[in-house]
Amino acid sequence: MFKKYILTVLAAIFLFNVNAQSLYIPRDVQKAYNKGTREADGKPGKNYWQNSANYNISITVMPPDRTVKGTEQITYFNNSPDTLKQLNMKLIMNIHRAGATRFRNTTPDYITPGMQVDSIFVNGEKKPWDNAKALGTNQFVKLSTPLLPHDSVKLNITWHYELALGAGREGVIDPTTFYIGYFYPRISVYDDYNGWDRLEFNDRQEFYNDFNNYTLNVTVPKNFVVWATGILQNPAQVLQPEYIKRMQRSFTSDSVIHIVTPADIAQKQVTSQNDMNTWVWKANDISDMVTAVSDHYDWDGASTIVDDATHRRASMQAAFDDRSADFHLAVKWGLHTLNGLSHNLPGVPYPYPKMTAFQGFADMEFPMMVNDSHEIDLADAQLLQDHEMAHTYFPFYMGINETRYGYMDEGWATTFELFLNEDEIGKQAALDRYRNVRIKPYITDPSSSEDLPIITPTSELVGGYAHNAYGKASLSYLALRDLLGDELFKKALHVYMANWHGKHPIPWDYFNSMNSGSGKNLNWFFYNWFFTNDYIDISLQAVVKEAGGYVFSIQNIGGYAIPFDIKLTYADGATQTIHETPAVWEHNQKQVFFHIATKKVIKSAVLDNGIFMDADVSNNSWTGK
Ligand SMILES: [Zn+2]
């Protein structure tokens, strides 16, 4: 059996057009390439820079009082070649103010007075601040002395705010359980292609942060346990010896250790018995900190080797309401996830020392701690946890600008989740679930917003956001894997990740890195998947008998360069499946012809795209007369 592609004259013209196609680069992004901060081979340029800061943050919370009181010192380093006359502060908690710009409707209990800055000093000089006027999530602070390249500035800020009852990504989980995220005034990203990140936080776009060093002090009343991003620095000061022992045992144990149980909570001897305890956390070179407190959550832990070369273990922990059956499995599930992510896809050792699954409401990733809702269905709960943990790589390890390029992180989390799920419920069941949940709602919706190019900035999308960021982007990654084969795909992905982890890649860095990493010019493929209004619909136009076999003519009505199977049934009852990778569309993205050499009679044929779900399957089959 063999097959070959016929290039018609028409196809040859198309080939010229498609391969000569250099990818559209927005004019502001083009400047970064001109300045040499980014390179055409996909690497950060010799002039690449990014700014960073040291944050020393202290907060106090006394549940059920919902007030968070904070002080911080920020030392901000200007590594850019630019002189900065002002700093843009991100005050994300202003999303809770009445009248804030929000992506969706909210409930009255989501509303609070927002971030209240009590004082702000820049290099010791007190700055005027009017909370009644500082309404938005971006607030510019003018510098009396401009911040020169390679110089730093010190800010001292005190603030307070009220955690919202209508919890979303952060807030009150129950009267004495708080998930505290986006809680401190942060200096927004100033980057080489866009300057200050001024996009208003509207509760949809999630992260775009510098890589900073953090010390976080969380002061709570006794009997409250604190979880947070980073490593606990002072267990002996905040925990009783028995619980330190259990926690430390979990750091070397493959099986689940119950660090704190309901019986322990009832005895009120888990934490040090000072009126207030200050839990000190540190994390370096990380894009955000998050913390959570409770006086009645169970606490489980175990660990697994995530790096075979160094035998480094990562700790998996869970903090949850004892009544939640799913969370009793969270650590066991999490070990599987840490292993799958570290050893399979992306196949990069889990980059942090730990992960905590915290029971909240949001189904939301933060560095080293996810905030997941309780699910009755255990398979759903596990998959949700997989997805949020997978985000460790994108946007955190990779420093994605999710506010503009959401597909650069959600698409990957959706892809990694599929591979984890195949292990958990079996390959076919996982593929069916992915198809039904991630793809079907997109492909069965013919509205034009669904077919906007994936490259469309996330901040400009309303209706098309979800599928552009999740399903369509994920399919592009899976189609590329089918095109390159597992090994080459992974090699190229690792080149991209090595080029950009701990930095701020943009889509063109991904395209260029995958081109260099695979040793192929894949621009035709990236153009097809990211820059067009294409969708998925192929058609088996004709099957014609010819000398020595058959010629199949397949039309690409939707246009996406997808892989597919041709399933043949012969007159003698035998069946055969021929897999075609997206490579078949490289030279002609509208139509391909296959010659199938056989002496037998083909009775029927069908095109099966699997998870690359076809918008119209009525034209995917042929039956001989
Ligand atoms: Zn996600």
XYZ file of C-alpha atoms and ligand atoms in Angstrom:
626
model
C 0.000 0.000 0.000
C 1.363 3.411 -0.799
C 0.022 6.869 -1.318
C 1.387 10.073 -2.683
C 0.230 13.630 -3.041
C -0.422 15.245 -6.366
C 0.535 18.844 -6.583
C -1.699 20.486 -9.106
C -0.785 23.747 -10.758
C -3.247 25.403 -8.433
C -1.516 23.856 -5.429
C 1.870 25.086 -6.601
C 0.590 28.645 -6.672
C -0.828 28.199 -3.198
C 2.447 26.753 -1.974
C 4.216 29.899 -3.038
C 1.707 32.079 -1.233
C 1.639 30.141 1.994
C 5.343 29.511 2.435
C 6.298 33.033 1.467
C 3.909 34.132 4.208
C 5.853 35.668 7.025
C 3.738 35.851 10.138
C 2.043 39.117 10.995
C 3.836 40.883 13.836
C 2.121 43.870 15.468
C 4.142 47.046 14.992
C 4.856 47.497 18.700
C 6.132 43.926 18.959
C 8.241 44.390 15.819
C 10.159 47.100 17.683
C 11.374 44.521 20.211
C 12.912 42.510 17.379
C 14.440 45.658 15.906
C 15.974 46.539 19.277
C 17.434 43.048 19.674
C 15.552 42.198 22.860
C 14.077 39.204 20.995
C 15.604 37.200 18.152
C 14.234 35.577 15.019
C 15.642 32.205 16.174
C 13.212 32.271 19.119
C 15.742 33.141 21.818
C 15.742 36.197 24.060
C 17.944 38.724 22.262
C 21.322 39.930 23.472
C 19.558 43.107 24.598
C 16.775 41.273 26.451
C 15.949 42.638 29.888
C 13.200 42.349 32.437
C 12.569 44.237 35.621
C 12.276 42.635 39.034
C 11.787 43.463 42.687
C 12.206 42.247 46.223
C 8.956 42.254 48.175
C 8.942 42.109 51.957
C 5.255 41.830 52.862
C 3.536 41.517 56.249
C -0.195 40.991 56.610
C -2.481 40.410 59.571
C -5.885 38.711 59.440
C -8.155 37.842 62.343
C -11.089 35.788 61.036
C -14.026 36.102 61.136
C -13.051 39.785 60.772
C -12.603 40.096 57.029
C -10.023 42.887 57.112
C -6.575 42.235 55.696
C -4.024 44.750 56.989
C -0.707 44.951 55.210
C 2.645 46.667 55.092
C 5.346 46.077 52.521
C 8.693 47.254 51.346
C 9.337 46.909 47.627
C 12.815 47.349 46.177
C 12.252 47.686 42.450
C 15.132 47.288 39.992
C 14.988 49.026 36.645
C 16.932 46.715 34.330
C 15.526 48.436 31.251
C 17.460 50.969 29.180
C 14.634 53.466 29.842
C 14.350 56.209 32.432
C 11.085 55.716 34.324
C 9.299 58.864 35.455
C 6.453 56.986 37.091
C 5.565 53.526 38.354
C 2.336 51.717 37.586
C 0.920 50.057 40.701
C -1.503 47.143 40.330
C -4.243 47.288 42.965
C -6.235 44.274 41.892
C -8.535 44.359 44.910
C -10.142 47.447 43.345
C -12.015 44.953 41.169
C -14.373 44.674 44.170
C -15.319 48.383 44.165
C -18.805 49.337 43.121
C -18.570 50.556 39.547
C -15.327 48.710 38.722
C -14.779 47.587 35.142
C -15.724 43.929 35.182
C -15.901 41.279 32.503
C -19.076 39.753 33.901
C -21.895 40.542 36.290
C -21.354 39.929 39.938
C -23.340 39.483 43.139
C -23.819 42.252 45.731
C -21.654 40.373 48.252
C -18.700 40.646 45.865
C -18.650 44.405 46.413
C -16.259 45.930 48.966
C -14.659 49.379 49.280
C -11.613 47.975 47.428
C -7.963 48.573 48.207
C -7.422 51.324 50.796
C -3.848 52.613 50.703
C -3.063 54.171 54.074
C 0.342 55.518 53.119
C 2.863 55.278 50.358
C 6.490 56.399 50.553
C 8.901 56.416 47.633
C 12.560 56.543 48.693
C 11.332 57.899 52.049
C 9.207 60.637 50.520
C 5.492 60.496 51.347
C 3.320 60.538 48.244
C -0.163 62.053 48.106
C -2.852 59.395 47.759
C -6.623 59.741 47.616
C -8.449 56.417 47.903
C -11.677 58.046 46.722
C -9.973 58.815 43.417
C -7.740 55.738 43.113
C -10.569 53.656 41.698
C -8.967 51.494 39.032
C -6.681 48.480 39.241
C -3.857 50.570 37.694
C -2.542 53.543 39.644
C 0.418 55.560 38.430
C 2.751 57.010 41.040
C 4.900 59.921 39.850
C 8.558 59.781 40.846
C 10.145 63.029 42.068
C 13.490 61.723 40.833
C 13.259 59.646 37.663
C 14.376 56.031 38.023
C 17.462 55.670 35.827
C 18.448 52.506 33.974
C 20.142 49.983 36.313
C 19.032 51.913 39.376
C 16.479 50.898 42.000
C 13.731 52.558 44.014
C 12.289 51.688 47.437
C 8.593 51.865 48.214
C 6.988 51.504 51.630
C 3.244 50.968 51.530
C 0.620 50.286 54.170
C -2.863 49.293 53.161
C -5.984 47.427 54.198
C -8.979 45.929 52.485
C -11.956 43.759 53.213
C -12.143 40.228 51.841
C -15.350 39.733 49.887
C -17.997 37.269 50.957
C -18.871 36.493 47.374
C -15.655 34.591 46.908
C -14.189 34.176 43.461
C -10.521 33.692 42.957
C -9.933 34.936 46.483
C -12.014 35.868 49.483
C -14.034 34.289 52.265
C -14.483 30.511 51.850
C -16.297 30.173 55.183
C -16.323 32.455 58.255
C -12.901 31.245 59.419
C -11.341 30.075 56.149
C -9.903 32.742 53.844
C -8.117 32.427 50.518
C -5.999 35.554 50.180
C -4.790 36.239 46.650
C -3.950 39.403 44.682
C -3.639 40.966 48.130
C -0.738 43.390 47.942
C 0.048 46.488 45.877
C 2.396 45.286 43.154
C 4.411 47.129 40.539
C 3.029 46.231 37.156
C 5.216 44.690 34.455
C 7.251 47.133 32.385
C 8.454 45.176 29.363
C 10.445 45.511 26.160
C 7.519 45.302 23.719
C 4.717 47.180 25.421
C 6.132 49.348 28.206
C 3.870 49.460 31.274
C 1.167 46.818 31.434
C -1.873 49.111 31.747
C -4.623 46.609 31.073
C -7.348 46.987 33.649
C -7.852 43.819 35.697
C -11.450 42.844 34.927
C -11.563 39.434 36.643
C -11.048 37.459 33.478
C -7.407 37.823 32.482
C -5.336 36.311 35.201
C -1.588 36.913 35.392
C 1.191 39.013 34.006
C 3.801 39.498 36.703
C 7.527 40.055 37.077
C 9.715 37.383 38.626
C 10.404 38.683 42.117
C 11.850 37.560 45.447
C 9.323 37.456 48.265
C 9.284 37.282 52.015
C 5.725 37.027 53.314
C 4.815 37.279 57.016
C 1.250 36.213 57.786
C 0.049 36.999 61.298
C -3.049 35.141 62.526
C -4.567 34.211 65.895
C -3.512 30.916 67.504
C -5.186 27.749 66.175
C -5.182 29.140 62.657
C -2.954 27.252 60.230
C -1.462 29.212 57.309
C -0.623 27.836 53.874
C 1.195 29.899 51.260
C 3.433 29.974 48.219
C 7.022 29.272 49.194
C 8.823 27.560 52.049
C 7.788 28.017 55.666
C 10.797 29.557 57.422
C 9.819 29.220 61.066
C 7.840 26.027 61.746
C 9.212 25.825 65.304
C 7.656 29.173 66.155
C 4.181 28.484 64.794
C 3.533 24.733 64.991
C 3.650 22.275 67.895
C 6.493 19.709 67.597
C 4.203 16.789 66.712
C 2.863 18.604 63.634
C 6.312 19.696 62.503
C 7.317 16.028 62.703
C 4.332 14.946 60.601
C 4.885 17.722 58.059
C 8.563 16.838 57.716
C 7.744 13.145 57.406
C 5.466 14.012 54.473
C 8.444 15.594 52.691
C 10.047 12.148 52.321
C 6.942 9.942 52.249
C 5.355 8.547 49.086
C 2.206 7.672 51.010
C -0.213 10.209 52.428
C 0.521 11.556 55.913
C -2.425 13.112 57.757
C -0.644 16.127 59.196
C -3.746 17.625 60.847
C -6.997 15.678 61.359
C -10.365 16.735 62.814
C -9.304 15.100 66.110
C -6.188 17.299 66.204
C -8.233 20.398 65.441
C -10.626 19.579 68.301
C -7.726 19.537 70.793
C -6.580 23.022 69.755
C -2.906 22.128 70.100
C -1.812 22.244 66.460
C -0.279 25.723 66.504
C 1.831 27.537 69.084
C -0.392 28.939 71.777
C 0.695 32.593 71.581
C -2.227 34.952 71.044
C -0.944 35.644 67.556
C 1.502 33.647 65.410
C 3.475 35.046 62.495
C 4.085 32.473 59.760
C 7.073 33.439 57.611
C 7.278 32.288 53.991
C 9.945 32.810 51.352
C 9.978 32.226 47.615
C 12.490 33.557 45.127
C 12.257 34.200 41.407
C 8.511 33.663 41.354
C 5.685 35.624 39.790
C 3.258 35.895 42.719
C 2.479 34.886 46.295
C -0.810 33.644 47.660
C -1.820 32.570 51.154
C -4.768 30.915 52.874
C -5.792 30.471 56.507
C -8.219 28.228 58.361
C -8.842 27.057 61.910
C -10.660 23.861 60.914
C -9.216 22.492 57.664
C -7.660 19.034 57.433
C -4.067 19.035 56.247
C -2.557 16.115 54.285
C 0.857 15.743 52.710
C 3.169 13.392 50.798
C 5.904 13.812 48.212
C 7.369 12.298 45.093
C 10.608 12.413 43.112
C 10.102 14.925 40.317
C 13.700 15.050 39.100
C 15.300 11.677 38.406
C 18.722 13.213 37.826
C 18.959 14.837 41.249
C 16.326 12.733 43.096
C 14.681 16.001 44.115
C 11.288 15.482 45.707
C 8.349 17.875 45.553
C 5.801 18.067 48.347
C 2.104 17.677 47.583
C -0.212 19.024 50.259
C -3.955 19.503 50.626
C -6.007 21.700 52.960
C -9.738 21.035 53.050
C -13.029 20.610 54.817
C -13.182 17.092 56.262
C -16.586 16.493 54.645
C -15.145 16.750 51.109
C -14.531 13.220 49.824
C -12.675 14.514 46.771
C -10.105 16.460 48.781
C -9.271 13.361 50.848
C -7.816 12.081 47.554
C -6.147 15.352 46.552
C -2.633 14.423 47.699
C -2.719 10.975 46.077
C -3.982 12.531 42.841
C -1.460 15.335 43.094
C 1.481 12.905 43.271
C 0.279 11.350 40.024
C -0.007 14.808 38.469
C 3.454 15.910 39.634
C 4.863 12.719 38.139
C 3.005 13.026 34.841
C 3.975 16.656 34.357
C 7.594 16.015 35.332
C 8.129 12.817 33.347
C 5.651 12.850 30.444
C 4.399 16.215 29.205
C 5.849 18.775 29.359
C 8.482 16.381 30.724
C 10.277 19.096 32.676
C 10.849 18.367 36.391
C 8.231 20.183 38.479
C 10.034 23.465 39.090
C 8.909 24.252 42.651
C 9.411 22.552 46.023
C 5.707 22.053 46.644
C 2.079 22.319 45.596
C -0.954 22.727 47.852
C -4.518 21.942 46.791
C -6.689 24.284 48.824
C -10.456 23.855 48.951
C -12.113 27.088 47.888
C -14.429 28.095 45.061
C -12.463 29.373 42.152
C -10.830 26.550 40.171
C -7.895 28.831 39.882
C -4.147 28.457 39.758
C -1.660 30.460 41.780
C 2.042 29.628 42.116
C 2.418 26.530 44.341
C -1.225 26.628 45.534
C -4.445 26.010 43.630
C -7.857 27.158 44.795
C -10.281 24.449 43.683
C -13.943 23.935 44.387
C -15.347 20.792 45.952
C -16.779 18.435 43.319
C -19.141 15.533 43.955
C -17.895 13.653 40.894
C -14.413 12.371 41.744
C -13.208 12.129 38.146
C -14.205 15.768 37.578
C -12.439 16.812 40.780
C -9.234 15.056 39.771
C -9.247 16.557 36.296
C -9.850 20.033 37.676
C -6.891 19.647 40.006
C -4.759 18.363 37.112
C -5.615 21.422 35.063
C -4.796 23.957 37.765
C -1.569 22.174 38.725
C -0.549 22.025 35.046
C -0.621 25.838 35.038
C 2.593 25.685 37.086
C 4.442 25.580 33.753
C 2.301 28.093 31.860
C 1.886 30.902 32.995
C 4.192 30.660 36.045
C 7.425 28.863 35.118
C 7.201 30.446 31.655
C 6.152 33.987 32.670
C 3.272 34.187 30.173
C 1.467 37.471 29.598
C -1.931 35.915 30.038
C -3.728 39.241 29.891
C -2.875 39.538 26.172
C -2.064 35.969 25.151
C -4.351 33.702 27.189
C -3.891 30.819 24.727
C -0.202 30.687 25.669
C -1.177 29.249 29.038
C -4.763 27.916 28.942
C -4.073 25.997 25.723
C -1.156 24.186 27.364
C -3.004 23.460 30.619
C -5.837 22.002 28.510
C -3.320 19.867 26.583
C -1.436 18.570 29.630
C -4.749 17.823 31.345
C -5.661 15.464 28.470
C -2.492 13.397 28.884
C -2.926 13.193 32.647
C -6.550 12.187 32.158
C -5.635 9.383 29.719
C -3.682 7.754 32.549
C -6.551 8.222 34.959
C -9.624 7.067 33.052
C -8.153 5.399 29.955
C -7.217 6.847 26.606
C -10.552 6.608 24.800
C -12.581 7.935 27.729
C -10.192 10.879 28.112
C -10.354 11.691 24.406
C -14.169 11.511 24.488
C -14.304 13.839 27.466
C -11.882 16.296 25.860
C -13.946 16.254 22.654
C -17.237 16.789 24.452
C -16.053 19.388 26.965
C -13.285 21.286 25.188
C -14.189 21.060 21.492
C -17.887 20.354 20.933
C -19.173 23.672 22.338
C -16.772 25.506 19.999
C -17.248 23.624 16.778
C -21.023 23.392 17.061
C -21.291 27.166 17.509
C -21.211 28.810 14.073
C -21.020 32.384 15.383
C -18.203 34.484 13.938
C -16.676 35.195 17.346
C -15.713 31.501 17.580
C -13.707 31.750 14.369
C -11.632 34.795 15.238
C -7.925 34.042 14.817
C -6.296 32.649 17.953
C -3.679 35.430 17.738
C -6.416 38.029 18.497
C -5.310 39.712 21.743
C -7.131 38.173 24.700
C -7.936 41.645 25.986
C -9.946 42.402 22.811
C -12.095 39.278 22.898
C -15.502 38.881 24.435
C -17.408 35.916 22.992
C -14.474 34.166 21.389
C -12.230 34.107 24.443
C -12.946 30.715 25.966
C -12.409 28.544 22.917
C -9.557 30.602 21.485
C -7.696 30.288 24.763
C -8.538 26.676 25.665
C -9.831 24.273 23.010
C -8.605 25.797 19.756
C -5.153 26.594 21.144
C -4.889 23.119 22.631
C -5.837 21.546 19.285
C -3.084 23.559 17.611
C -0.551 22.098 20.048
C -1.915 18.583 19.531
C -1.959 19.009 15.741
C 1.667 20.112 15.877
C 2.523 17.046 17.950
C 0.832 14.864 15.346
C 2.761 16.649 12.601
C 6.189 16.419 14.245
C 5.789 13.144 16.102
C 6.023 12.859 19.886
C 9.793 12.978 20.099
C 10.491 15.961 17.873
C 7.511 17.860 19.315
C 8.847 17.395 22.828
C 12.366 18.348 21.746
C 11.067 21.583 20.189
C 8.845 22.307 23.211
C 11.881 21.894 25.464
C 13.836 24.344 23.324
C 11.005 26.864 23.731
C 10.826 26.250 27.483
C 14.595 26.464 27.925
C 14.670 29.700 25.926
C 11.989 31.409 27.966
C 11.406 29.970 31.434
C 11.681 32.684 34.041
C 11.151 35.271 31.290
C 8.294 36.770 29.277
C 7.733 34.957 25.964
C 5.222 36.227 23.420
C 3.568 34.167 20.655
C 6.314 34.951 18.116
C 8.926 33.610 20.538
C 6.926 30.384 20.663
C 6.632 30.151 16.859
C 10.328 30.921 16.353
C 11.488 28.595 19.141
C 9.423 25.716 17.759
C 10.869 26.371 14.284
C 14.462 26.269 15.569
C 13.734 23.469 18.024
C 12.250 21.228 15.334
C 14.669 22.324 12.608
C 11.687 23.028 10.347
C 10.010 26.146 9.051
C 6.526 25.672 10.468
C 5.294 29.170 9.629
C 2.702 27.765 7.206
C 1.287 25.758 10.126
C 1.368 28.649 12.612
C -0.184 30.936 10.004
C -2.938 28.399 9.423
C -3.761 27.828 13.095
C -3.160 31.250 14.669
C -3.739 33.898 12.015
C -6.787 32.751 10.047
C -10.527 32.482 10.562
C -10.281 28.767 9.811
C -12.284 26.097 11.569
C -12.587 22.338 11.246
C -14.535 20.843 8.373
C -13.105 18.411 5.871
C -15.073 16.670 3.168
C -14.555 13.460 1.232
C -15.381 14.998 -2.099
C -14.870 12.055 -4.413
C -13.465 8.548 -4.587
C -12.675 7.552 -8.150
C -11.512 4.166 -9.445
C -8.289 4.385 -11.428
C -5.787 1.918 -12.802
C -4.300 -0.002 -9.858
C -6.504 1.498 -7.175
C -8.423 4.610 -6.229
C -7.913 8.324 -6.046
C -9.420 10.137 -3.076
C -10.134 13.821 -3.248
C -10.437 15.547 0.115
C -11.469 19.144 0.447
C -10.644 21.320 3.451
C -13.737 23.486 3.773
C -12.959 24.819 7.266
C -9.296 25.258 6.506
C -7.498 24.147 9.686
C -4.494 21.918 9.070
C -5.751 18.955 11.073
C -4.694 15.322 11.261
C -7.351 12.749 10.323
C -7.891 9.071 9.610
C -9.221 7.575 6.391
C -11.150 4.466 7.366
C -11.692 1.999 4.551
C -14.007 -0.981 4.359
C -13.323 -3.414 1.518
C -15.886 -5.508 -0.288
C -14.407 -8.607 1.378
C -15.182 -7.125 4.799
C -11.584 -6.205 5.646
C -11.026 -2.758 7.153
C -8.050 -0.434 7.154
C -7.208 2.887 8.808
C -4.759 5.291 7.199
C -3.592 8.174 9.411
C -2.739 11.503 7.821
C -0.806 14.128 9.764
C -1.354 17.862 9.234
C 1.676 17.697 6.885
C -0.763 16.820 4.084
C -1.965 20.432 4.112
C 1.463 22.051 3.859
C 1.357 22.622 0.121
C -2.339 23.024 -0.459
C -4.531 23.928 2.452
C -7.771 23.624 0.478
C -7.578 20.235 -1.212
C -5.499 17.051 -1.268
C -5.571 13.952 -3.443
C -4.505 10.499 -2.272
C -3.810 7.535 -4.487
C -4.565 4.288 -2.779
C -3.081 1.311 -4.592
C -5.115 -1.841 -4.162
C -6.408 -4.720 -6.218
C -9.421 -5.057 -3.948
C -12.752 -3.272 -4.177
C -13.363 -0.525 -1.630
C -16.945 -0.639 -0.432
C -16.976 2.469 1.705
C -14.723 5.118 3.186
C -15.086 7.635 6.013
C -12.947 10.494 7.292
C -12.597 10.391 11.075
C -10.969 13.426 12.720
C -11.199 12.150 16.309
C -10.855 15.062 18.740
C -10.441 17.445 15.784
C -14.193 17.452 15.651
C -15.728 18.192 12.274
C -18.367 20.934 11.991
C -20.228 18.916 9.337
C -19.777 15.161 9.214
C -22.474 14.698 6.556
C -19.791 15.100 3.865
C -17.174 12.864 5.478
C -18.169 9.501 4.001
C -18.460 7.705 0.700
C -20.136 4.447 -0.276
C -19.391 2.681 -3.575
C -22.188 1.844 -5.882
Zn -6.713 27.204 33.185
